[in-house]
């Protein structure tokens, strides 16, 4: 029996004809493609540096040549338009080349962050139906290529493996050799309204969801951020230490500089002193990270005393910006401006502050609608819009939203209402001027360094430990990362698990390091409501106090 490939999501599954017409008419969707944008700058400014990472530097012309060669190699290996190609690479120039190769071919990129391990990667590969993967060898003590080799034996659909900066085996492709090949006839440009990216997020549930973006939805956010928020120009150098395998890093680190023909400098391992050194050396001008990155950079700058005067704009996501942090940033970066952004993988840019917004706005809100075309509304428990100043669930309507969740119509239907709005699961308040302040969340997540971690997923792994009878995972505050995960455990009678033993057990289950609990609290029983639900608010208090 042959399993039929499901029809790809399209804009007509997501929006009515009038919305699609309006998006095009207003210029929010402009068509085109990533390859066409690359061609524009490779023709106009072939010798301008496009990407550097401290080891490799490539011009626009070199990126076009290398991505064309890699696309041809993938086509020869049997990757067709519409096929999914997974890529797990650090913030290296090879990621940019790989993304543009997949995009030119008309295949769908499935980026995977390097912190993910076998259990998470296997789910993404199986769920997406990836037919090829691009990865590296050993990075930070972990052999990614070997993990993919193991998974290829278990997943027959994964036919092609490309390895960058690492040894290859007989049936694999070496990244550099593939890029050096001649560019074949790659066919017509891909349809900008068909799937372009599937970015997996596991922020709210135990099974990661694949967020399907088209070129038009991704380009809308990138182009709007570049022009209206960053006010980007060709001489800019975007500093990107956030993973470009996820939404913020990919949009700001690749698409924003491509919009104006600028440059990006990538940092593969965040270390604040090294980050400051790169900003000074490469003359970086703009960036976007989670808020804790900024706190660590400012702490390091007290002793480093680098020349950071080139940095004029830093977009901050994942946590509110304290006023003292904004003031300190302005001083340390010689007049540079710290701006808040609220977004998600499903909607990319939701709200942000804009050039000209005063300090009290930047420190007291998460901004207004990020771009023309975005509508932010708040909904109460009854499904009705709430009054100004009242708390409600944040909903997004606009040209930057996902088409839906890959192969998951149930979750798609639950997230998108009859008015076409995407329900984020986050809570907030809007003031009379349309500025949002995120106030909480409906979702059970921990936001560690700007990355969402599903409490339910971690609970599932911890609960498998033989010494654990019951477990609840909750966040506790951390001055550098915002939040960390605390496991509150009811032990099996006669057992007394330790944090060291528990995390060792979890590493053996192949989950990423960032999901490991960093605090363990043992209790005799979990506090419950009358209906049998765990009272996590009490456990959060316990985690803070312990």
Coordinates of C-alpha atoms in Angstrom, one line a residue, residues 85-89 95 99 108-114 116 124 128 134 196-201 211 243-247 250 345:
X85 CA 14.8 19.2 3.4
X86 CA 15.9 19.2 7.1
X87 CA 18.9 21.3 8.1
X88 CA 20.7 21.2 11.4
X89 CA 23.6 23.5 11.3
X95 CA 23.4 27.5 6.8
X99 CA 18.7 27.7 2.9
X108 CA 10.8 23.3 1.7
X109 CA 13.4 24.0 4.4
X110 CA 12.9 22.4 7.8
X111 CA 15.4 24.0 10.1
X112 CA 16.4 22.3 13.3
X113 CA 18.3 23.9 16.1
X114 CA 21.6 22.3 17.1
X116 CA 17.9 19.3 19.6
X124 CA 10.6 16.4 13.0
X128 CA 7.8 16.5 8.0
X134 CA 22.1 18.8 5.8
X196 CA 8.6 27.6 1.8
X197 CA 9.5 26.9 5.5
X198 CA 8.3 24.5 8.1
X199 CA 9.6 25.7 11.5
X200 CA 8.9 23.4 14.4
X201 CA 8.0 24.7 17.8
X211 CA 4.6 26.0 11.4
X243 CA 20.0 30.5 16.2
X244 CA 19.2 31.1 12.5
X245 CA 17.5 27.7 12.6
X246 CA 14.6 29.4 14.3
X247 CA 12.2 32.1 13.3
X250 CA 16.3 33.2 10.2
X345 CA 7.0 31.3 15.2

